[in-house]
Amino acid sequence: MKKQFSVAVVGATGLVGQTMLKVLHERNFPVSDVILYAFNSGEAHTPFGTKEVYELSGANIYRRPCDFALFAVSNEVSIKYAQIFSTMGAIVIDNSSAWRMDDNVPLVIPEVNPSSAFMHSGIIANPNCTTAQILTAMAPIHREFGIVRMIVSTYQSVSGAGAAALADLQSGECNVFDLPIKNNLLPKIDTYHSDGYTGEELKIVNETHKILSSRIKVNATSVRVPITNCHGATVNFKLTRTANLSEISECLMQAPSVKLLDIPTPLDAVGQDNVLVGRLRRDESEENSFCLWTVADNLRKGAATNAVQIAELLI
Amino acid sequence: MKKQFSVAVVGATGLVGQTMLKVLHERNFPVSDVILYAFNSGEAHTPFGTKEVYELSGANIYRRPCDFALFAVSNEVSIKYAQIFSTMGAIVIDNSSAWRMDDNVPLVIPEVNPSSAFMHSGIIANPNCTTAQILTAMAPIHREFGIVRMIVSTYQSVSGAGAAALADLQSGECNVFDLPIKNNLLPKIDTYHSDGYTGEELKIVNETHKILSSRIKVNATSVRVPITNCHGATVNFKLTRTANLSEISECLMQAPSVKLLDIPTPLDAVGQDNVLVGRLRRDESEENSFCLWTVADNLRKGAATNAVQIAELLI
């Protein structure tokens, strides 16, 4: 196989696209060339130097073949362009939710189900930010003790909704969100799907089933909170068998990309690729039950880092 | 009984004390006189006009007998002064946690257990802000369907920690909190008590047992979020029997001081005495289980309004 790879970043000027470039550079991904795509052409300052940004179009894609295309765009844009890249021979690693539940598309967290990545037919999906974060912490627990049920409440930062949402956070206006996020909490992320659940909540359920096990019962409430970056989540979980708190701690301490702390906060997690876990304790109200708090940088482990890690698996 | 009552507000210059004065005035509580106490004497502008503020001291309390003393101070101050007021014949309604679990002190939410208020021996306790909010919504459900278990995650505003905490929220400094609250989430409120739980979390458990039923299993995680005012909470709950979503909606729509909405936010709840409930849906992952979101003004239903309502019960 090659030693160096040309990597396209699609949506290169957005928050996740920019973070992908940063993470590729930080992790010394063996890049021969970086090709930037966005809606508008121009120039962008990247860790790889100042680069031309190409307008996303079939013609431009055909003109510049690449080995990997890291997508950080909406579902609509992903549906329109991912297959063009893959037809041209690129492996697409997509951060939208467009392909995640497609049976022909692996949905991968490198620490959890790395082998799935190799079953791809040109497109690999990155999980939702909260799924990536929660399962990075919960998968080792599931493997050792068996998780019966998880009840999740999220505390999701505004950067997860993109740069324009961060402007709403400052101004108190509603250009991105339906309701003001400044000095407020929005207990509804994404649109309503079935049975009163939002798309964001069902992603946690469905992606857990696809990545980890369809037997785990999952319930989630997703709430947007007025912080710039990093998502928090509480997880109450029941195991199939008895376990000591110290065994679960030990399991988390051994887990890749997990850091067990006392009270990790978003400000601790910013810029980190690890998922921080804290407040681990027994839930005395139910047999074999525990709860914990997790926080991670949603632009990194929840998006860019996970995508770059998938590419690393394949080289 | 009297037609008008002299009311002392102890901690009258703090956020809760000021809200008590506002609520007494708004609800036309039959006040003959309002007596203000704080750590420092001075003057305060209140809805009852500009009033003298007396330094909290035994001598000052003896000098000015009153019918009710509404306490909005710390546990330490409450322990020191509540019995002096009650010895002088006042009924103390205390917002600290100092007396809540005392067997001789009723812990009252007027919509939930009003008759308990009459069993007092001079001191009545107001529940913790999150308990008041959650049980106002959950008690009617418990009465009709029986709650087996509740799993709570809170999203608590900064005003719950007082005026100095609001300065930390603006500045990013840590004068009140151990860690910065500005642009951050603090997944630990109050100090650690037993088994890795914080005092704030155990209040929800213990106060639910005292107010509603000791048979309800409760688990809570309390998180401080960077908003000025109003607490949010997710509640996942299991019932003793089958129920339709519409029956639970109906129950909440009939419940006193509860407003059932779609996606209530803190900005909707500010200045309201009602507990707003939304996102009610079935939890398909577990038999007879449901979840909801609740938000309320922690300075009002979580503190001042509940205290004034208790006084209203007794007159």
XYZ file of C-alpha atoms in Angstrom:
630
model
C 0.000 0.000 0.000
C 0.945 3.606 -0.419
C 2.966 5.442 2.166
C 1.305 8.791 1.613
C -2.278 9.680 0.862
C -4.121 12.557 -0.701
C -6.962 13.658 1.552
C -9.913 15.813 0.573
C -11.747 17.668 3.320
C -15.284 18.464 2.221
C -16.730 21.344 4.181
C -13.209 22.473 4.974
C -14.131 25.936 6.183
C -16.704 24.793 8.775
C -15.947 24.068 12.432
C -15.610 20.304 11.932
C -13.710 20.665 8.636
C -11.197 22.992 10.239
C -10.821 20.593 13.152
C -10.254 17.697 10.713
C -7.331 19.618 9.200
C -5.948 20.365 12.648
C -6.262 16.716 13.742
C -4.728 15.345 10.491
C -1.751 17.609 11.110
C -1.435 16.921 14.843
C -1.555 13.161 14.384
C 0.962 13.279 11.518
C -1.414 11.578 9.149
C 0.757 10.632 6.127
C -0.626 13.240 3.789
C 0.766 13.705 0.295
C -1.763 16.388 -0.487
C -4.717 18.104 1.179
C -7.582 19.192 -1.071
C -10.128 21.584 0.386
C -13.754 21.814 -0.716
C -16.439 24.225 0.406
C -19.505 25.904 -1.066
C -17.496 28.920 -2.066
C -14.015 28.861 -3.534
C -11.285 30.982 -1.991
C -8.267 30.500 0.203
C -7.929 29.042 3.690
C -5.175 29.131 6.277
C -4.596 25.568 7.459
C -1.932 23.783 9.503
C -0.672 22.607 6.091
C -0.207 26.202 4.942
C -2.467 28.503 2.985
C -4.464 26.401 0.551
C -6.857 26.972 -2.278
C -10.483 26.081 -1.462
C -12.380 24.537 -4.380
C -16.073 24.896 -4.934
C -17.780 21.572 -4.330
C -18.821 20.362 -7.802
C -18.678 17.138 -9.799
C -16.219 18.712 -12.219
C -13.820 19.723 -9.474
C -14.041 16.285 -7.848
C -13.295 14.484 -11.138
C -10.326 16.775 -11.712
C -8.614 15.900 -8.407
C -8.698 12.216 -7.444
C -7.927 11.488 -3.812
C -7.479 8.517 -1.465
C -9.712 9.754 1.358
C -12.547 12.256 1.449
C -13.457 13.415 4.934
C -16.973 14.868 4.810
C -18.099 17.552 7.246
C -21.295 18.715 5.551
C -25.060 18.335 5.852
C -26.955 15.154 4.977
C -28.168 16.685 1.709
C -24.688 17.601 0.532
C -23.334 14.236 1.610
C -26.027 12.384 -0.332
C -25.233 14.455 -3.394
C -21.442 14.100 -3.394
C -20.271 11.069 -1.369
C -20.852 8.577 -4.158
C -19.071 10.769 -6.692
C -15.951 10.627 -4.526
C -16.287 6.900 -3.949
C -16.826 6.237 -7.677
C -13.552 8.083 -8.227
C -11.850 5.617 -5.881
C -11.780 7.619 -2.668
C -12.837 6.199 0.664
C -15.418 8.608 2.034
C -15.585 9.055 5.809
C -18.789 10.933 6.410
C -19.752 12.930 9.458
C -23.406 13.501 8.551
C -26.200 11.126 9.531
C -27.114 10.414 5.898
C -25.413 7.030 5.604
C -25.155 5.823 9.175
C -28.062 3.403 9.169
C -27.414 2.142 5.613
C -26.734 -1.607 5.742
C -23.909 -1.219 3.227
C -22.168 1.477 5.229
C -20.124 0.614 8.316
C -20.663 2.924 11.302
C -17.380 2.992 13.160
C -15.832 4.058 16.424
C -12.227 2.855 16.108
C -11.963 1.929 19.794
C -15.250 -0.013 19.658
C -15.763 -1.773 16.309
C -12.594 -1.229 14.223
C -13.032 -4.351 12.109
C -16.314 -3.025 10.690
C -14.363 -0.296 8.922
C -12.878 -2.853 6.541
C -16.306 -3.984 5.304
C -16.897 -0.709 3.491
C -18.029 -0.247 -0.104
C -16.532 3.205 -0.443
C -18.372 5.022 2.326
C -17.843 4.764 6.078
C -20.012 6.686 8.518
C -18.869 8.530 11.597
C -21.377 8.272 14.460
C -23.238 11.172 15.986
C -21.116 13.229 18.390
C -22.930 12.005 21.506
C -22.930 8.368 20.367
C -19.175 8.440 19.748
C -18.556 9.920 23.160
C -20.916 7.695 25.111
C -19.980 4.420 23.425
C -16.245 5.052 23.689
C -16.842 4.978 27.447
C -19.628 2.394 27.604
C -18.377 -0.252 25.143
C -15.605 -1.524 27.438
C -18.163 -1.776 30.252
C -20.562 -3.627 27.959
C -17.858 -6.104 26.903
C -16.887 -6.911 30.457
C -20.213 -6.765 32.300
C -22.983 -6.633 29.695
C -25.198 -3.560 29.585
C -28.945 -4.208 29.764
C -30.170 -0.620 29.615
C -28.834 2.937 29.388
C -30.737 6.126 30.225
C -28.969 9.146 28.786
C -29.457 12.890 29.248
C -27.213 15.097 27.154
C -25.821 18.589 27.694
C -24.771 19.541 24.159
C -22.669 22.553 23.267
C -23.493 25.031 20.549
C -20.489 24.254 18.320
C -22.286 21.021 17.441
C -24.696 23.166 15.420
C -21.934 24.980 13.516
C -20.321 28.397 13.418
C -23.542 30.334 12.777
C -25.018 28.809 15.930
C -22.097 30.200 17.925
C -23.140 33.643 16.687
C -26.666 32.980 18.077
C -25.059 32.077 21.416
C -23.378 35.480 21.528
C -26.220 37.596 20.187
C -29.272 35.910 21.676
C -30.793 35.838 18.179
C -32.460 32.849 16.533
C -30.809 32.502 13.155
C -29.937 28.825 13.590
C -32.138 27.698 16.472
C -35.915 28.122 16.728
C -35.563 29.563 20.217
C -32.812 31.644 21.821
C -29.874 29.603 23.128
C -28.196 32.510 24.932
C -28.860 32.157 28.673
C -31.271 29.317 27.898
C -31.615 25.530 27.564
C -33.217 23.945 24.494
C -34.670 20.534 25.352
C -35.166 19.632 21.692
C -32.335 19.095 19.201
C -33.163 18.237 15.582
C -36.755 17.659 14.424
C -39.356 15.312 15.886
C -39.351 11.773 14.552
C -41.454 8.936 15.915
C -43.251 8.764 19.249
C -42.213 12.217 20.438
C -38.481 11.556 20.122
C -36.164 13.874 18.213
C -33.796 12.731 15.493
C -30.891 13.500 17.811
C -32.299 11.199 20.524
C -33.029 8.357 18.116
C -29.474 8.579 16.754
C -28.177 7.577 20.181
C -30.593 4.636 20.283
C -30.148 3.397 16.710
C -26.408 3.949 16.478
C -25.827 2.146 19.773
C -27.748 -0.795 18.336
C -25.708 -0.799 15.126
C -22.277 -0.248 16.686
C -22.486 -2.125 19.969
C -25.506 -4.402 20.325
C -29.148 -4.320 19.291
C -30.020 -5.908 22.625
C -29.076 -2.869 24.712
C -32.161 -0.874 25.693
C -31.494 2.840 25.284
C -33.474 5.929 26.177
C -32.194 9.457 25.579
C -33.111 13.086 26.080
C -30.935 15.539 24.144
C -30.654 19.092 25.433
C -28.691 22.012 23.977
C -26.867 24.084 26.622
C -25.295 27.534 26.198
C -21.624 26.607 26.133
C -19.299 26.992 23.177
C -17.765 23.559 22.933
C -17.803 20.000 24.362
C -20.824 17.836 25.078
C -21.701 16.438 28.491
C -23.939 13.426 29.160
C -25.265 11.591 32.186
C -25.606 7.834 31.735
C -27.562 5.614 34.132
C -26.895 1.984 33.216
C -27.906 -1.467 34.335
C -25.606 -4.484 33.955
C -26.476 -8.112 33.286
C -24.589 -9.168 36.393
C -23.274 -7.951 39.716
C -20.143 -5.838 39.603
C -18.076 -3.859 42.063
C -17.550 -0.171 41.538
C -13.808 -0.834 41.581
C -14.113 -3.343 38.739
C -15.924 -0.788 36.601
C -13.355 1.892 37.462
C -10.591 -0.514 36.515
C -12.323 -1.303 33.227
C -12.617 2.426 32.407
C -9.007 3.075 33.374
C -7.883 0.400 30.902
C -10.214 1.626 28.136
C -8.584 3.280 25.108
C -9.303 7.020 24.660
C -11.029 7.178 28.063
C -9.767 9.184 31.023
C -11.418 8.529 34.372
C -11.440 11.655 36.529
C -13.492 13.000 39.422
C -15.471 15.927 38.001
C -14.459 16.486 34.369
C -15.917 19.608 32.758
C -16.149 20.883 29.182
C -13.248 23.272 29.838
C -11.128 20.205 30.722
C -12.147 18.384 27.554
C -11.630 21.192 24.994
C -8.934 20.275 22.506
C -8.604 16.715 23.847
C -9.169 13.539 21.858
C -10.100 11.586 24.977
C -13.526 11.024 26.429
C -13.484 12.151 30.055
C -15.567 10.129 32.508
C -16.399 11.079 36.078
C -18.962 10.866 38.872
C -18.978 7.068 38.605
C -21.149 5.612 41.366
C -23.605 2.872 42.163
C -27.318 3.552 41.675
C -28.669 2.069 44.877
C -32.229 2.355 43.585
C -31.875 -0.580 41.184
C -30.010 -3.886 41.143
C -26.714 -3.946 39.213
C -27.132 -0.288 38.280
C -24.635 2.545 38.123
C -24.357 6.063 36.820
C -21.648 8.281 35.435
C -20.988 11.590 33.707
C -19.050 11.923 30.492
C -17.693 14.929 28.599
C -15.776 15.156 25.327
C -14.839 17.659 22.660
C -17.678 17.198 20.165
C -15.619 18.662 17.319
C -12.844 16.121 18.018
C -13.819 12.690 19.392
C -17.413 13.470 18.440
C -16.446 14.288 14.843
C -13.001 15.109 13.393
C -10.797 12.862 15.517
C -13.051 9.845 15.068
C -13.007 10.394 11.282
C -9.216 10.681 11.146
C -8.892 7.607 13.393
C -11.020 5.657 10.898
C -8.681 6.717 8.080
C -5.722 5.651 10.244
C -7.245 2.182 10.614
C -7.314 1.756 6.862
C -3.742 2.757 5.997
C -57.438 34.371 63.537
C -55.859 37.631 62.536
C -56.613 39.283 59.239
C -53.180 40.780 58.788
C -49.771 39.399 59.621
C -46.353 40.797 60.286
C -43.780 39.017 58.179
C -40.031 39.016 58.697
C -37.814 38.182 55.724
C -34.468 36.913 56.940
C -31.805 37.319 54.285
C -33.919 40.033 52.691
C -31.189 41.423 50.458
C -30.276 38.111 48.791
C -31.797 36.808 45.563
C -34.341 34.566 47.321
C -35.142 37.169 49.990
C -35.831 39.815 47.357
C -38.011 37.341 45.459
C -39.929 36.548 48.667
C -40.770 40.251 49.019
C -41.831 40.411 45.376
C -44.025 37.312 45.713
C -45.620 38.455 48.992
C -46.575 41.672 47.237
C -47.749 40.080 43.968
C -49.943 37.555 45.746
C -51.425 40.223 48.048
C -50.345 38.370 51.139
C -52.191 40.139 53.995
C -49.193 41.901 55.421
C -49.503 44.313 58.319
C -45.779 44.878 58.444
C -42.657 43.639 56.657
C -39.489 43.387 58.721
C -36.235 42.941 56.853
C -33.162 41.219 58.267
C -29.729 40.824 56.726
C -26.131 40.586 57.889
C -25.653 44.300 57.507
C -28.169 46.952 58.424
C -29.151 49.601 55.917
C -32.052 50.369 53.634
C -33.688 48.351 50.883
C -36.087 49.238 48.101
C -38.912 46.713 48.184
C -42.364 46.425 46.579
C -43.611 47.577 49.994
C -41.567 50.776 49.742
C -38.124 51.642 51.035
C -37.584 49.782 54.282
C -35.022 49.665 57.020
C -32.902 46.502 57.043
C -32.023 45.261 60.520
C -28.885 43.395 61.392
C -29.732 39.797 62.231
C -29.222 39.526 66.001
C -31.060 38.067 68.960
C -31.660 41.550 70.362
C -33.246 42.801 67.140
C -35.441 39.706 66.876
C -36.698 40.090 70.474
C -37.461 43.734 69.825
C -39.772 43.022 66.833
C -42.153 40.066 67.258
C -43.689 38.785 64.035
C -46.197 36.157 62.851
C -44.088 34.643 60.089
C -40.352 34.573 59.483
C -39.387 33.583 55.957
C -35.769 32.434 56.017
C -33.533 32.734 52.953
C -30.143 32.152 54.527
C -27.519 29.412 54.889
C -27.921 26.320 57.057
C -25.605 27.768 59.688
C -27.558 30.998 60.012
C -30.847 29.133 60.038
C -29.681 26.832 62.830
C -28.581 29.848 64.846
C -31.716 31.982 64.484
C -34.787 29.899 63.521
C -35.530 28.771 67.069
C -35.185 32.309 68.399
C -37.963 33.412 66.051
C -40.130 30.391 66.866
C -39.616 30.897 70.614
C -40.900 34.431 70.059
C -44.077 32.971 68.539
C -43.305 33.273 64.841
C -43.815 30.460 62.384
C -40.503 30.039 60.594
C -40.598 28.910 56.959
C -37.038 28.008 56.157
C -35.467 27.713 52.735
C -32.173 26.146 53.861
C -31.641 22.403 54.144
C -30.907 22.623 57.886
C -34.307 21.435 59.141
C -35.712 19.482 56.208
C -34.998 15.988 57.452
C -35.815 16.786 61.101
C -38.701 14.553 62.239
C -40.312 17.480 64.061
C -40.236 19.739 61.023
C -42.748 19.335 58.191
C -41.284 19.554 54.678
C -44.006 21.007 52.518
C -44.963 21.562 48.909
C -48.438 23.086 49.160
C -49.703 21.296 46.039
C -48.372 17.950 47.283
C -48.624 17.589 51.069
C -50.456 20.674 52.410
C -51.791 18.985 55.530
C -48.244 18.345 56.790
C -47.813 22.089 57.225
C -50.239 22.073 60.142
C -48.143 19.582 62.123
C -45.391 22.107 62.741
C -43.769 22.998 66.047
C -42.724 26.456 64.938
C -40.520 25.595 61.972
C -41.594 24.425 58.516
C -39.046 23.538 55.854
C -39.176 24.455 52.197
C -37.786 21.710 49.949
C -34.736 22.026 47.750
C -35.404 23.939 44.531
C -35.186 20.859 42.300
C -37.311 18.734 44.643
C -40.071 21.359 44.704
C -40.073 21.573 40.937
C -39.901 17.845 40.222
C -42.447 16.759 42.831
C -44.971 19.441 41.870
C -45.050 17.693 38.491
C -44.547 14.088 39.610
C -46.840 13.916 42.668
C -50.067 13.952 40.637
C -48.627 11.182 38.438
C -47.629 9.207 41.532
C -51.108 9.552 43.024
C -52.851 8.339 39.901
C -50.444 5.716 38.570
C -47.903 4.986 41.309
C -44.253 5.772 40.611
C -41.800 2.917 41.155
C -38.598 4.694 40.193
C -37.361 8.083 38.972
C -34.009 8.808 37.325
C -33.290 12.526 37.354
C -30.631 14.659 35.664
C -30.699 18.344 36.535
C -29.650 21.444 34.624
C -29.397 24.011 37.429
C -29.018 27.733 36.916
C -26.474 29.913 38.658
C -28.962 32.031 40.623
C -29.482 28.956 42.803
C -26.037 29.660 44.224
C -26.767 33.318 45.013
C -25.859 36.746 43.696
C -22.076 36.300 44.016
C -22.326 33.211 41.819
C -23.958 35.309 39.099
C -20.833 37.482 39.167
C -18.733 34.317 38.573
C -20.955 33.516 35.588
C -20.146 36.898 34.062
C -16.469 37.060 34.928
C -15.359 33.454 34.540
C -13.780 33.689 37.989
C -14.161 31.143 40.790
C -15.194 33.114 43.839
C -18.223 30.942 44.617
C -17.614 27.771 42.620
C -14.477 25.620 42.745
C -14.304 25.610 38.951
C -15.333 28.212 36.367
C -19.045 28.169 35.495
C -18.746 30.610 32.577
C -18.953 28.625 29.331
C -18.775 25.423 31.368
C -20.837 22.680 33.052
C -20.187 21.667 36.655
C -21.328 18.079 37.255
C -21.033 18.435 41.016
C -23.221 20.708 43.158
C -22.651 20.865 46.928
C -20.107 18.625 48.656
C -19.767 14.851 48.474
C -21.796 12.858 50.965
C -22.151 9.094 51.003
C -21.314 6.676 48.194
C -20.106 9.304 45.733
C -23.342 11.301 45.766
C -23.420 15.035 46.417
C -25.589 16.682 49.027
C -27.651 18.201 46.229
C -28.364 14.785 44.717
C -29.259 13.196 48.042
C -31.681 16.048 48.759
C -33.758 14.956 45.768
C -33.759 11.370 47.035
C -34.403 12.049 50.716
C -36.907 14.855 50.255
C -38.921 12.797 47.764
C -39.072 10.057 50.375
C -40.232 12.453 53.095
C -42.727 14.439 51.014
C -44.180 11.844 48.665
C -43.324 8.244 49.522
C -40.348 6.409 50.922
C -41.101 3.570 48.514
C -40.197 5.546 45.370
C -36.716 4.644 44.164
C -34.840 7.790 43.160
C -31.500 8.381 41.470
C -30.207 11.861 40.633
C -27.293 13.615 39.007
C -27.169 17.363 39.650
C -25.326 19.563 37.167
C -24.815 23.333 37.232
C -25.264 24.988 33.816
C -24.265 28.526 32.795
C -27.665 30.210 32.707
C -28.813 32.979 34.998
C -32.101 31.619 36.238
C -34.498 28.616 36.171
C -33.614 24.972 36.654
C -34.255 22.239 34.097
C -34.511 18.516 34.837
C -35.051 15.344 32.854
C -37.075 12.682 34.644
C -37.283 9.075 33.460
C -39.944 7.282 35.514
C -41.486 3.865 35.828
C -45.078 3.336 36.935
C -46.594 0.506 38.951
C -49.128 -0.157 36.206
C -49.814 0.366 32.517
C -50.884 3.827 31.465
C -51.540 5.643 28.220
C -49.586 8.705 27.328
C -52.863 10.590 27.048
C -53.850 9.649 30.608
C -50.557 11.032 31.915
C -50.976 14.212 29.845
C -54.479 14.602 31.204
C -53.204 14.130 34.762
C -50.542 16.822 34.247
C -53.022 19.213 32.647
C -55.231 18.913 35.752
C -52.321 19.286 38.178
C -52.141 22.506 40.196
C -49.196 24.813 39.386
C -48.214 22.651 36.391
C -48.315 23.793 32.767
C -47.901 21.125 30.113
C -46.193 22.513 27.002
C -44.146 21.140 24.114
C -40.616 22.445 24.656
C -40.562 24.752 27.687
C -37.290 26.573 28.270
C -35.851 28.578 31.162
C -36.655 31.825 29.346
C -40.322 30.714 29.329
C -40.263 29.928 33.053
C -38.582 33.105 34.359
C -40.890 35.038 36.642
C -43.543 32.292 36.623
C -44.846 30.442 39.655
C -45.768 27.395 37.572
C -43.671 24.329 36.873
C -43.468 23.870 33.107
C -43.461 20.292 31.820
C -42.699 19.174 28.277
C -41.226 16.441 26.088
C -43.545 13.878 27.698
C -43.140 10.531 25.933
C -43.092 6.816 26.488
C -39.739 5.128 27.177
C -40.047 2.120 24.913
C -36.970 0.541 26.476
C -38.763 -0.426 29.685
C -42.251 -1.537 30.669
C -44.595 1.171 32.025
C -41.855 3.774 31.648
C -41.982 7.355 30.463
C -39.816 10.440 30.390
C -40.316 14.168 30.543
C -38.533 17.503 30.881
C -39.378 20.072 33.505
C -38.303 23.670 34.024
C -39.204 26.194 36.726
C -38.017 29.456 38.193
C -35.793 28.231 41.022
C -36.088 31.534 42.893
C -39.895 31.253 42.776
C -41.471 27.767 42.849
C -38.096 26.418 43.916
C -37.864 28.848 46.837
C -39.804 32.079 47.454
C -43.187 31.150 45.984
C -43.284 27.804 47.762
C -42.468 29.553 51.071
C -45.197 32.163 50.625
C -47.666 29.433 49.585
C -46.907 27.619 52.859
C -47.681 30.824 54.789
C -50.913 31.174 52.776
C -51.956 27.667 53.853
C -51.666 28.659 57.504
C -53.686 31.881 57.480
